[in-house]
Coordinates of C-alpha atoms in Angstrom, one line a residue:
Chain A
M1 CA -18.4 50.6 31.1
D2 CA -16.8 53.9 31.8
V3 CA -19.6 56.1 32.7
A4 CA -17.8 59.3 32.2
R5 CA -14.6 58.9 30.3
A6 CA -11.8 61.2 31.6
E7 CA -11.5 63.2 28.4
S8 CA -15.2 63.9 28.3
V9 CA -15.4 65.9 31.5
P10 CA -12.9 68.5 32.7
A11 CA -11.4 67.3 36.0
A12 CA -10.6 70.6 37.5
R13 CA -11.0 73.9 35.6
P14 CA -8.2 76.4 35.9
A15 CA -9.3 79.3 38.1
T16 CA -11.6 81.5 36.2
R17 CA -10.2 85.0 35.6
P18 CA -11.7 87.7 37.8
R19 CA -13.3 89.5 34.9
A20 CA -15.0 86.4 33.6
R21 CA -16.2 85.5 37.1
G22 CA -17.7 89.1 37.4
W23 CA -19.7 88.5 34.2
Q24 CA -20.8 85.1 35.4
G25 CA -22.0 86.6 38.7
A26 CA -23.9 89.3 36.9
G27 CA -25.5 86.8 34.5
L28 CA -26.6 84.6 37.4
L29 CA -28.2 87.6 39.3
L30 CA -30.0 88.5 36.0
L31 CA -31.3 85.0 35.6
L32 CA -32.4 85.0 39.3
A33 CA -34.3 88.3 38.8
V34 CA -36.0 86.9 35.8
A35 CA -36.9 83.7 37.7
C36 CA -38.4 85.9 40.5
A37 CA -40.4 87.9 38.1
L38 CA -41.9 84.9 36.3
P39 CA -44.6 84.0 38.8
F40 CA -46.3 87.3 38.3
T41 CA -46.7 86.9 34.6
L42 CA -47.4 83.2 34.1
S43 CA -50.6 81.2 34.4
G44 CA -51.2 78.8 37.2
F45 CA -50.3 75.7 35.1
R46 CA -47.1 77.2 33.8
L47 CA -46.1 78.1 37.4
F48 CA -46.8 74.5 38.4
Q49 CA -44.6 73.3 35.6
F50 CA -41.8 75.6 36.7
S51 CA -42.1 74.4 40.3
Q52 CA -41.6 70.9 38.9
V53 CA -38.6 72.1 36.9
W54 CA -36.9 73.3 40.2
A55 CA -37.7 70.0 41.8
Y56 CA -36.3 68.1 38.9
A57 CA -33.3 70.2 38.7
I58 CA -32.4 69.4 42.4
A59 CA -32.9 65.6 41.7
V60 CA -30.8 65.8 38.5
L61 CA -28.0 67.6 40.3
G62 CA -28.1 64.9 42.9
L63 CA -27.8 62.2 40.3
N64 CA -25.1 64.1 38.4
M65 CA -23.0 64.2 41.6
L66 CA -23.2 60.5 41.7
T67 CA -22.9 59.7 37.9
G68 CA -21.0 62.7 36.5
Y69 CA -18.6 63.5 39.3
N70 CA -18.2 60.1 41.0
G71 CA -18.7 57.8 38.0
Q72 CA -21.3 55.5 39.6
I73 CA -24.3 55.0 37.4
S74 CA -27.8 54.9 38.9
L75 CA -31.0 53.8 37.1
G76 CA -32.8 53.9 40.4
H77 CA -33.0 57.5 41.6
G78 CA -36.7 57.5 41.0
A79 CA -36.8 55.3 44.1
F80 CA -35.2 58.0 46.3
F81 CA -37.5 60.6 44.7
A82 CA -40.4 58.4 45.8
L83 CA -39.0 57.9 49.3
G84 CA -38.7 61.6 49.8
G85 CA -42.1 62.2 48.4
Y86 CA -43.8 59.6 50.5
T87 CA -41.9 60.8 53.7
T88 CA -43.4 64.1 53.2
A89 CA -46.9 62.8 52.3
I90 CA -47.0 60.4 55.3
M91 CA -45.8 63.0 57.8
I92 CA -48.3 65.5 56.7
D93 CA -51.2 63.1 56.2
R94 CA -50.8 60.7 59.1
W95 CA -49.0 62.7 61.7
S96 CA -50.2 66.3 60.8
I97 CA -46.6 67.7 60.9
P98 CA -46.2 71.2 59.3
Y99 CA -45.0 70.7 55.8
G100 CA -41.9 72.8 56.4
W101 CA -40.4 70.2 58.7
T102 CA -41.1 67.4 56.2
I103 CA -38.7 68.6 53.6
P104 CA -35.5 68.3 55.7
A105 CA -36.9 65.1 57.1
A106 CA -37.3 63.7 53.6
G107 CA -33.7 64.7 52.8
L108 CA -32.5 63.1 56.0
V109 CA -34.3 59.8 55.4
C110 CA -32.9 59.6 51.9
L111 CA -29.5 60.5 53.0
V112 CA -29.5 57.5 55.4
A113 CA -31.1 55.3 52.9
G114 CA -28.7 56.3 50.1
F115 CA -25.7 55.8 52.3
L116 CA -26.9 52.3 53.3
F117 CA -27.6 51.4 49.7
G118 CA -24.3 52.8 48.7
I119 CA -22.3 50.3 50.9
P120 CA -23.4 47.1 49.0
A121 CA -23.1 49.1 45.8
L122 CA -19.4 49.5 46.5
R123 CA -18.9 46.0 45.2
L124 CA -20.6 46.6 41.8
E125 CA -19.7 48.8 39.0
G126 CA -20.8 49.7 35.5
L127 CA -23.6 47.5 34.2
Y128 CA -23.9 45.5 37.3
L129 CA -24.5 48.6 39.4
A130 CA -27.0 49.8 36.8
L131 CA -28.9 46.6 37.3
A132 CA -28.9 46.8 41.1
T133 CA -30.2 50.3 41.0
F134 CA -32.7 49.4 38.3
A135 CA -34.0 46.7 40.6
L136 CA -34.5 49.3 43.3
A137 CA -36.5 51.5 41.0
L138 CA -38.6 48.6 39.9
A139 CA -39.3 47.4 43.4
V140 CA -40.4 50.7 44.8
P141 CA -44.0 50.9 43.3
Q142 CA -44.6 47.3 44.4
I143 CA -43.3 47.9 47.9
L144 CA -45.4 51.0 48.2
K145 CA -48.5 49.2 47.2
Y146 CA -47.7 46.4 49.7
F147 CA -47.6 48.6 52.8
D148 CA -51.0 50.2 52.1
S149 CA -51.8 51.0 55.6
W150 CA -49.1 53.7 55.5
T151 CA -49.1 54.6 51.9
G152 CA -52.7 54.3 51.0
G153 CA -51.9 51.6 48.4
S154 CA -52.5 52.3 44.7
Q155 CA -55.0 55.0 45.8
G156 CA -52.2 57.1 47.0
I157 CA -52.4 60.0 49.4
V158 CA -54.1 63.4 48.6
L159 CA -52.7 66.5 50.2
S160 CA -53.7 70.1 50.2
K161 CA -51.4 72.8 48.8
P162 CA -49.7 74.8 51.5
R163 CA -50.7 78.5 51.8
A164 CA -48.1 81.2 51.8
P165 CA -46.9 82.0 55.4
W166 CA -46.5 85.3 57.1
G167 CA -49.5 86.8 55.3
L168 CA -47.5 87.1 52.1
P169 CA -49.9 88.1 49.2
L170 CA -49.1 85.0 47.1
S171 CA -51.3 82.2 45.7
P172 CA -50.4 78.7 46.8
D173 CA -48.9 78.1 43.4
Q174 CA -46.7 81.2 43.6
W175 CA -45.6 80.3 47.0
L176 CA -44.6 76.8 46.0
Y177 CA -42.7 78.3 43.1
F178 CA -40.7 80.5 45.4
L179 CA -40.2 77.8 47.9
G180 CA -38.8 75.4 45.2
L181 CA -36.7 78.2 43.7
G182 CA -35.3 79.2 47.1
I183 CA -34.4 75.6 48.1
M184 CA -32.9 75.0 44.7
V185 CA -30.7 78.0 44.9
V186 CA -29.4 77.1 48.4
L187 CA -28.8 73.5 47.4
F188 CA -27.0 74.5 44.2
A189 CA -24.8 76.8 46.2
L190 CA -24.0 74.1 48.7
A191 CA -23.3 71.6 45.8
W192 CA -21.0 74.2 44.2
N193 CA -19.1 74.6 47.5
L194 CA -18.9 70.8 47.9
L195 CA -17.8 70.0 44.4
R196 CA -15.1 72.6 43.9
G197 CA -13.3 71.8 47.2
R198 CA -11.4 68.9 48.6
T199 CA -14.5 66.6 48.6
G200 CA -15.2 67.3 45.0
R201 CA -11.7 66.6 43.9
A202 CA -11.7 63.4 45.8
M203 CA -14.9 62.3 44.1
V204 CA -13.5 63.1 40.6
A205 CA -10.2 61.4 41.4
I206 CA -12.1 58.2 42.4
R207 CA -14.0 58.4 39.1
D208 CA -10.9 58.9 37.0
N209 CA -8.5 56.6 38.7
P210 CA -9.5 54.7 41.8
I211 CA -6.1 53.2 42.4
A212 CA -4.2 56.5 42.2
A213 CA -6.9 58.0 44.4
A214 CA -6.4 55.4 47.0
A215 CA -2.6 55.8 46.8
M216 CA -3.1 59.5 47.6
G217 CA -4.9 58.6 50.8
I218 CA -8.5 59.1 49.7
N219 CA -10.8 56.7 51.5
G220 CA -12.6 55.4 48.4
P221 CA -15.4 53.3 50.0
L222 CA -16.3 56.1 52.5
Y223 CA -16.4 58.8 49.7
K224 CA -18.4 56.6 47.4
S225 CA -21.1 55.7 49.9
L226 CA -21.2 59.3 51.2
T227 CA -21.7 60.5 47.6
F228 CA -24.5 58.0 47.2
G229 CA -26.0 59.4 50.4
V230 CA -25.8 63.1 49.4
S231 CA -27.0 62.3 46.0
A232 CA -30.0 60.4 47.4
C233 CA -30.6 63.3 49.9
Y234 CA -30.8 65.8 47.0
T235 CA -33.2 63.6 45.1
G236 CA -35.3 63.0 48.2
I237 CA -35.7 66.7 48.9
A238 CA -36.7 67.1 45.2
G239 CA -39.3 64.4 45.7
A240 CA -40.8 66.1 48.7
L241 CA -41.0 69.5 46.8
S242 CA -42.6 67.7 43.8
V243 CA -45.2 66.0 45.9
L244 CA -46.0 69.3 47.7
A245 CA -46.6 70.9 44.2
V246 CA -48.7 68.1 42.9
A247 CA -50.5 67.7 46.2
Y248 CA -50.9 64.0 45.5
V249 CA -48.7 60.8 45.6
A250 CA -49.4 57.4 44.1
P251 CA -47.0 54.5 43.6
D252 CA -47.2 54.4 39.8
T253 CA -45.9 57.9 39.4
F254 CA -42.5 56.6 40.5
N255 CA -42.1 54.0 37.7
I256 CA -38.9 53.0 36.1
F257 CA -39.4 55.6 33.4
L258 CA -38.9 58.4 36.0
S259 CA -35.5 57.1 36.9
I260 CA -34.5 56.8 33.2
T261 CA -35.8 60.4 32.7
F262 CA -33.5 61.6 35.3
L263 CA -30.5 60.0 33.7
V264 CA -31.6 61.5 30.3
A265 CA -31.7 64.9 32.0
V266 CA -28.2 64.4 33.5
V267 CA -26.7 63.6 30.0
I268 CA -28.7 66.2 28.1
G269 CA -27.6 68.9 30.6
G270 CA -24.0 67.7 30.6
L271 CA -22.2 65.2 32.8
A272 CA -20.2 66.7 35.7
S273 CA -21.7 70.2 35.5
I274 CA -23.9 72.0 38.0
S275 CA -25.7 74.3 35.6
G276 CA -26.4 71.4 33.3
A277 CA -29.0 70.1 35.9
I278 CA -31.3 73.1 35.1
F279 CA -31.0 72.6 31.3
G280 CA -31.7 68.9 31.8
A281 CA -34.8 69.6 34.0
L282 CA -36.1 72.1 31.5
F283 CA -35.7 69.4 28.8
I284 CA -37.6 66.6 30.6
Q285 CA -40.3 69.0 31.7
F286 CA -41.1 70.8 28.4
V287 CA -40.0 68.6 25.5
P288 CA -42.6 65.9 26.1
N289 CA -45.3 68.6 26.1
Y290 CA -44.1 70.2 22.9
A291 CA -43.8 66.7 21.3
Q292 CA -47.5 66.3 22.2
D293 CA -48.3 69.6 20.4
I294 CA -46.4 68.7 17.3
S295 CA -47.8 65.2 16.8
K296 CA -50.8 63.8 18.6
A297 CA -50.4 60.4 16.8
A298 CA -46.8 59.6 17.9
P299 CA -45.6 62.1 20.5
W300 CA -42.9 59.9 21.9
A301 CA -41.4 59.4 18.4
I302 CA -40.9 63.3 18.4
Y303 CA -39.4 63.0 21.9
G304 CA -37.0 60.3 20.9
L305 CA -36.1 62.1 17.8
S306 CA -35.2 65.2 19.8
L307 CA -33.2 63.1 22.2
I308 CA -31.2 61.7 19.3
L309 CA -30.7 65.1 17.7
F310 CA -29.7 66.7 21.0
M311 CA -27.0 64.1 21.4
Y312 CA -25.8 64.6 17.8
V313 CA -25.5 68.3 18.2
M314 CA -24.2 68.4 21.7
P315 CA -22.6 65.0 22.5
R316 CA -21.3 66.5 25.8
G317 CA -24.6 68.0 26.8
V318 CA -25.8 71.5 26.8
S319 CA -23.4 72.9 29.4
G320 CA -20.6 71.1 27.7
S321 CA -21.4 72.8 24.5
I322 CA -21.7 76.2 26.2
R323 CA -18.3 75.7 27.8
V324 CA -16.7 74.9 24.3
L325 CA -18.5 78.0 22.8
W326 CA -17.4 80.3 25.6
R327 CA -13.8 79.1 25.3
R328 CA -13.9 79.8 21.5
I329 CA -15.3 83.3 22.0
R330 CA -12.6 84.1 24.5
E331 CA -9.7 82.7 22.4
G332 CA -11.2 84.2 19.2
G333 CA -11.3 87.6 21.0
R334 CA -7.6 87.3 21.9
G335 CA -6.7 86.8 18.3
Chain B
M1 CA -44.1 17.5 44.5
D2 CA -46.2 17.7 41.4
T3 CA -46.8 21.4 42.0
F4 CA -43.1 21.9 42.5
L5 CA -42.2 20.2 39.2
Q6 CA -45.0 21.9 37.3
Q7 CA -43.8 25.3 38.6
V8 CA -40.2 24.5 37.6
V9 CA -41.3 23.5 34.1
S10 CA -43.4 26.6 33.5
G11 CA -40.6 28.6 35.0
L12 CA -38.3 27.1 32.5
A13 CA -40.8 28.0 29.7
T14 CA -40.9 31.7 30.6
G15 CA -37.2 31.5 31.3
G16 CA -36.6 30.5 27.7
I17 CA -38.3 33.8 26.6
Y18 CA -36.0 35.8 28.9
A19 CA -33.0 33.8 27.8
S20 CA -33.5 34.5 24.1
L21 CA -33.7 38.2 24.6
A22 CA -30.8 38.2 27.1
L23 CA -28.8 36.4 24.4
A24 CA -29.4 39.3 22.1
L25 CA -28.4 41.8 24.7
V26 CA -25.2 40.0 25.5
M27 CA -24.4 39.5 21.8
I28 CA -24.6 43.2 21.1
Y29 CA -22.5 43.9 24.2
Q30 CA -19.8 41.5 23.2
A31 CA -19.8 42.8 19.6
T32 CA -20.0 46.5 20.3
D33 CA -19.3 47.1 24.1
V34 CA -22.8 48.8 24.4
V35 CA -25.9 47.7 26.2
N36 CA -28.7 48.2 23.7
Y37 CA -31.7 49.4 25.6
A38 CA -33.7 49.5 22.3
Q39 CA -33.2 45.8 21.8
G40 CA -36.7 44.9 23.0
E41 CA -38.4 47.4 20.9
M42 CA -36.3 46.3 17.8
A43 CA -37.6 42.8 18.4
M44 CA -41.2 44.0 18.8
F45 CA -40.9 45.9 15.5
S46 CA -39.6 42.9 13.6
T47 CA -42.3 40.7 15.1
Y48 CA -44.9 43.2 13.8
L49 CA -43.2 43.0 10.3
S50 CA -43.7 39.3 10.2
W51 CA -47.2 39.6 11.6
S52 CA -48.2 41.9 8.7
M53 CA -46.5 39.6 6.1
M54 CA -48.6 36.6 7.5
N55 CA -51.7 38.8 7.4
H56 CA -51.1 39.2 3.7
G57 CA -51.0 35.4 3.2
V58 CA -47.3 34.7 3.4
P59 CA -46.7 31.2 4.9
Y60 CA -45.2 31.2 8.4
W61 CA -41.7 30.0 7.7
V62 CA -41.3 32.3 4.6
A63 CA -42.3 35.2 6.8
F64 CA -40.0 34.0 9.6
F65 CA -36.9 33.9 7.4
A66 CA -37.8 37.1 5.6
T67 CA -38.2 38.9 8.9
V68 CA -34.9 37.5 10.1
V69 CA -33.2 38.9 7.0
I70 CA -34.9 42.3 7.2
A71 CA -34.1 42.5 10.9
F72 CA -30.4 41.9 10.2
A73 CA -30.4 44.6 7.5
G74 CA -32.3 46.9 9.8
G75 CA -29.8 46.4 12.6
V76 CA -26.9 47.2 10.3
L77 CA -28.6 50.3 9.1
I78 CA -29.5 51.5 12.6
Q79 CA -25.8 51.2 13.6
R80 CA -24.5 52.9 10.4
I81 CA -27.1 55.7 10.4
I82 CA -28.1 56.4 14.0
I83 CA -25.3 55.0 16.3
R84 CA -22.2 55.9 14.3
P85 CA -22.4 59.6 14.6
V86 CA -22.0 59.3 18.4
Q87 CA -19.7 56.3 18.4
N88 CA -16.9 58.2 20.0
A89 CA -19.0 60.1 22.5
P90 CA -19.2 59.0 26.2
V91 CA -20.9 55.7 26.8
L92 CA -23.9 57.4 28.5
T93 CA -24.5 59.5 25.4
I94 CA -24.9 56.3 23.3
V95 CA -27.2 55.0 26.1
I96 CA -29.4 58.1 25.7
V97 CA -29.4 57.6 21.9
C98 CA -30.6 54.0 22.4
I99 CA -33.3 55.3 24.7
G100 CA -34.4 57.7 22.1
L101 CA -34.5 54.9 19.5
L102 CA -36.6 52.9 22.0
T103 CA -39.2 55.6 22.3
I104 CA -39.3 56.2 18.5
L105 CA -39.8 52.5 17.7
N106 CA -42.4 52.1 20.3
S107 CA -44.4 55.2 19.3
V108 CA -44.2 54.5 15.6
A109 CA -45.3 50.9 16.1
G110 CA -48.3 52.2 18.1
W111 CA -49.0 54.6 15.3
I112 CA -48.9 52.2 12.5
Y113 CA -50.3 49.0 14.1
S114 CA -52.3 50.6 17.0
Y115 CA -52.1 49.5 20.6
I116 CA -54.7 46.8 20.2
I117 CA -53.5 43.4 21.3
Q118 CA -53.1 40.9 18.5
P119 CA -52.7 37.1 18.6
F120 CA -49.6 35.7 16.9
P121 CA -49.4 32.2 15.4
S122 CA -47.0 29.5 16.7
P123 CA -45.2 27.2 14.3
F124 CA -45.5 24.3 16.7
P125 CA -48.6 22.0 17.2
K126 CA -51.1 23.2 19.8
A127 CA -51.7 20.0 21.8
P128 CA -49.6 19.9 25.0
I129 CA -47.4 17.0 25.8
R130 CA -48.3 15.1 29.1
L131 CA -45.8 13.3 31.2
G132 CA -47.5 11.8 34.1
H133 CA -49.1 14.8 35.9
L134 CA -46.8 17.2 34.1
V135 CA -48.1 19.3 31.3
L136 CA -45.6 20.6 28.9
G137 CA -46.5 23.2 26.2
T138 CA -45.3 22.3 22.8
H139 CA -44.7 25.9 22.0
D140 CA -42.6 26.4 25.1
L141 CA -40.5 23.3 24.3
G142 CA -40.1 24.5 20.7
A143 CA -39.1 28.0 21.8
I144 CA -36.6 26.6 24.3
G145 CA -35.2 24.4 21.4
V146 CA -34.9 27.5 19.1
T147 CA -33.1 29.4 21.8
L148 CA -30.6 26.7 22.4
L149 CA -30.1 26.2 18.7
L150 CA -29.3 30.0 18.4
L151 CA -26.9 29.8 21.2
A152 CA -25.1 26.9 19.6
L153 CA -24.9 28.8 16.3
I154 CA -23.6 31.9 18.0
Y155 CA -21.0 30.0 19.9
V156 CA -19.7 28.4 16.7
F157 CA -19.7 31.7 14.9
F158 CA -17.7 33.6 17.5
R159 CA -15.5 30.8 18.4
F160 CA -14.6 29.1 15.1
T161 CA -15.0 31.6 12.3
T162 CA -12.5 34.3 11.2
L163 CA -15.4 36.9 11.1
G164 CA -16.4 36.1 14.6
L165 CA -12.9 36.5 15.8
A166 CA -12.6 39.8 14.0
M167 CA -15.8 41.0 15.5
R168 CA -14.6 40.1 19.0
A169 CA -11.3 41.9 18.3
A170 CA -13.1 45.0 17.1
A171 CA -15.2 45.3 20.2
Q172 CA -12.4 44.6 22.7
N173 CA -9.6 46.7 21.2
P174 CA -10.7 48.8 18.3
A175 CA -7.3 50.5 17.8
S176 CA -5.3 47.3 17.6
A177 CA -8.0 45.6 15.5
R178 CA -7.8 48.4 13.0
L179 CA -4.0 48.1 12.9
V180 CA -4.2 44.5 11.8
G181 CA -6.7 45.4 9.0
I182 CA -10.1 44.7 10.5
R183 CA -12.7 47.2 9.3
V184 CA -13.9 48.1 12.8
G185 CA -16.9 50.2 11.8
W186 CA -18.4 47.4 9.7
M187 CA -17.7 44.8 12.4
L188 CA -19.8 46.9 14.9
A189 CA -22.5 47.2 12.3
L190 CA -22.5 43.5 11.8
G191 CA -22.8 43.0 15.5
W192 CA -25.9 45.2 15.6
G193 CA -27.3 43.3 12.7
L194 CA -26.7 39.9 14.4
A195 CA -28.2 41.1 17.6
A196 CA -31.3 42.4 15.8
L197 CA -31.6 39.0 14.1
V198 CA -31.5 37.2 17.5
G199 CA -34.0 39.7 18.8
A200 CA -36.3 39.1 15.9
V201 CA -36.3 35.4 16.5
A202 CA -36.9 36.0 20.2
G203 CA -39.8 38.3 19.4
M204 CA -41.4 35.7 17.1
M205 CA -41.1 33.0 19.8
V206 CA -42.4 35.3 22.6
A207 CA -45.4 36.7 20.7
P208 CA -47.6 33.6 20.7
V209 CA -47.3 33.5 24.6
I210 CA -47.7 37.2 25.5
F211 CA -49.5 38.4 22.4
L212 CA -48.4 41.2 20.0
E213 CA -48.5 44.7 21.3
P214 CA -46.2 47.7 21.1
N215 CA -45.3 47.5 24.8
M216 CA -45.0 43.7 24.9
M217 CA -41.2 43.7 25.3
S218 CA -40.8 46.3 28.1
G219 CA -41.4 43.8 30.9
I220 CA -39.4 41.1 29.1
L221 CA -36.5 43.4 28.6
I222 CA -36.3 44.0 32.3
Y223 CA -36.1 40.3 33.0
A224 CA -33.7 39.8 30.1
F225 CA -31.4 42.5 31.5
A226 CA -31.6 40.8 34.9
S227 CA -30.8 37.4 33.3
A228 CA -27.9 38.7 31.4
T229 CA -26.4 40.4 34.5
L230 CA -27.0 37.3 36.6
G231 CA -25.2 35.1 34.1
G232 CA -22.6 37.7 33.4
F233 CA -22.5 40.1 30.5
T234 CA -19.4 38.5 29.0
S235 CA -20.9 35.0 28.6
P236 CA -23.7 34.1 26.1
G237 CA -24.1 30.7 27.7
G238 CA -24.3 32.3 31.1
A239 CA -27.0 34.7 29.9
V240 CA -29.1 31.8 28.6
L241 CA -28.7 29.9 31.9
G242 CA -29.4 33.1 33.7
G243 CA -32.7 33.5 31.8
F244 CA -33.8 30.0 32.9
M245 CA -32.8 30.6 36.5
V246 CA -34.7 33.9 36.7
G247 CA -37.8 32.2 35.2
V248 CA -37.7 29.4 37.7
M249 CA -36.8 31.6 40.7
E250 CA -39.7 34.0 39.9
N251 CA -42.2 31.1 39.7
L252 CA -41.1 29.3 42.8
A253 CA -40.8 32.4 44.9
G254 CA -44.4 33.4 43.8
T255 CA -45.7 29.9 44.7
Y256 CA -44.0 29.0 48.0
I257 CA -43.4 32.2 49.9
S258 CA -46.9 33.1 51.0
F259 CA -46.6 36.9 51.6
I260 CA -45.1 37.4 48.1
G261 CA -48.0 36.1 46.0
T262 CA -47.9 37.6 42.6
S263 CA -47.6 41.3 43.7
L264 CA -44.0 41.1 44.9
K265 CA -42.7 38.4 42.5
L266 CA -40.6 40.8 40.5
T267 CA -39.2 42.4 43.6
V268 CA -38.1 39.1 45.1
A269 CA -36.6 37.9 41.9
L270 CA -34.5 41.1 41.6
A271 CA -33.5 41.1 45.2
L272 CA -32.2 37.5 44.7
I273 CA -30.2 38.7 41.7
V274 CA -28.7 41.6 43.6
I275 CA -27.7 39.2 46.5
V276 CA -26.0 36.9 43.9
L277 CA -24.2 39.9 42.4
L278 CA -22.9 41.0 45.8
V279 CA -21.2 37.6 46.1
K280 CA -20.1 37.4 42.5
P281 CA -19.9 41.0 41.2
S282 CA -19.4 40.0 37.6
G283 CA -22.3 37.6 37.4
L284 CA -22.2 33.9 37.8
F285 CA -20.3 33.1 34.6
G286 CA -18.8 36.4 33.7
R287 CA -15.1 37.2 33.7
A288 CA -14.1 39.9 36.1
A289 CA -13.2 43.1 34.3
V290 CA -9.5 43.5 34.1
H291 CA -8.2 47.1 34.0
R292 CA -4.8 48.2 32.8
V293 CA -3.3 50.4 35.4

């Protein structure tokens, strides 16, 4: 199974013209300004939802690095989300470590776990890799319940929401929002740097033609397991942020459906695109809610229907469609 | 020893359930090159159809064959209407459409038939067969027989009929198949129809054991997926054997490894499968994928 066929995803974009890049930069700044203004206009629950969107976006970007850029499918990223979340929860609850330190720790734990999982995964591809990761996602809730002296079993662990530091006049929800937004922006910038450079090109080369990549001297196994590690690291940080925002962890939150939802978000947002992660995260956070508003009787039917319609209208995901639209506008403008 | 044999036998019985759905998964994969995540929900929906027919007084076997025909037509329609528009999109797009289909079928079934668990009749006699200390369920034996019969029919169909050959060709190399005059689109639709048919039979064989409920197939689908992968996605016989192996492994691990009990049963079964895959990456009976360079 080709996860991302070569023609579906641009391998390397020609350098964007300076003027277009200026526009893009301005647009990004504007979006960031809007995102910074949001917490002062929205209610607590909406804020919480957006904090979740930032966490999801980080996780989806992590998965997209693996699936979109490197061509390795994973149905098990919910497991790394859980690992990150539980690392944070256990560190705060059992060892009373300040929550700020637990976020990088969650990332580090997941980086190592992902790298180690990536080594045996080298032998598998396509469907078989999908099953191995799927097994991981299924096993996690059971394992978490098994080690109940650490994880609290199916009761889970209750945390308290962190207060804003340095005497900032922010409510805990507003602070978590900004924390998530800040970490997301930093991680997105890092990912952008990673993916447009030598490493990113190596990842894409392995996806498109592993033999040619090896012939050019790219160390395939190393890059593939490293990508797995970095991808898991992103997802773990996202899990930590999400747990801080919810202030509660329980094994059954991290069911197999979560992992599938991440994959849905990757494809809806657009394979091998960085901005797509945000569109995908918005979709998985808000569409189920709206489906509930439309039909109380069969909300998931509405969700499924919107999934299918999205795929009809934008088979390459949201950012793929934007890319096509943008190209048309530019070429149309030239005559 | 008696416990061991009994556990093996009941493992084979549950394995038969996994095997039948795994067979449907492998069928659709062979005929269309797509793993259909909605397979379980399609089977569930067909089973509900036969259930409502029987509730209106239709005899079992009439309802059975009517459901099989309806499921076939439904599978063809789903391919023509829902899957075809994204046929040329990346594989993951098709996967997402299948997931959408899954949630729709599940939700609509819950809406029409409610989430109340319903009993489902078995066509086989109730009294179990006793062999010494062993107790064999008649329904389990019957279900295994039906699965093996289906497997034989499928084998004959794909191996010895022109239509079966055409379907394999359409899945493996659509462009060349079209050049020799095969109507590729309809072959794919037929593949979906056949898989829906196998799924419907699987659903009607499973329902007496696990009862009828909109979520009845989600657990089974996981095991079926594991069985198909273990046996190899390119081999229907392997998938069936994989189903039986998963059923037995799961039962024996739960009985004999004390710290596992029932809570880690699924984890252990899956871990074993992953270990097998690491040794044989294309499944036990699958052909290694050959790439053209």
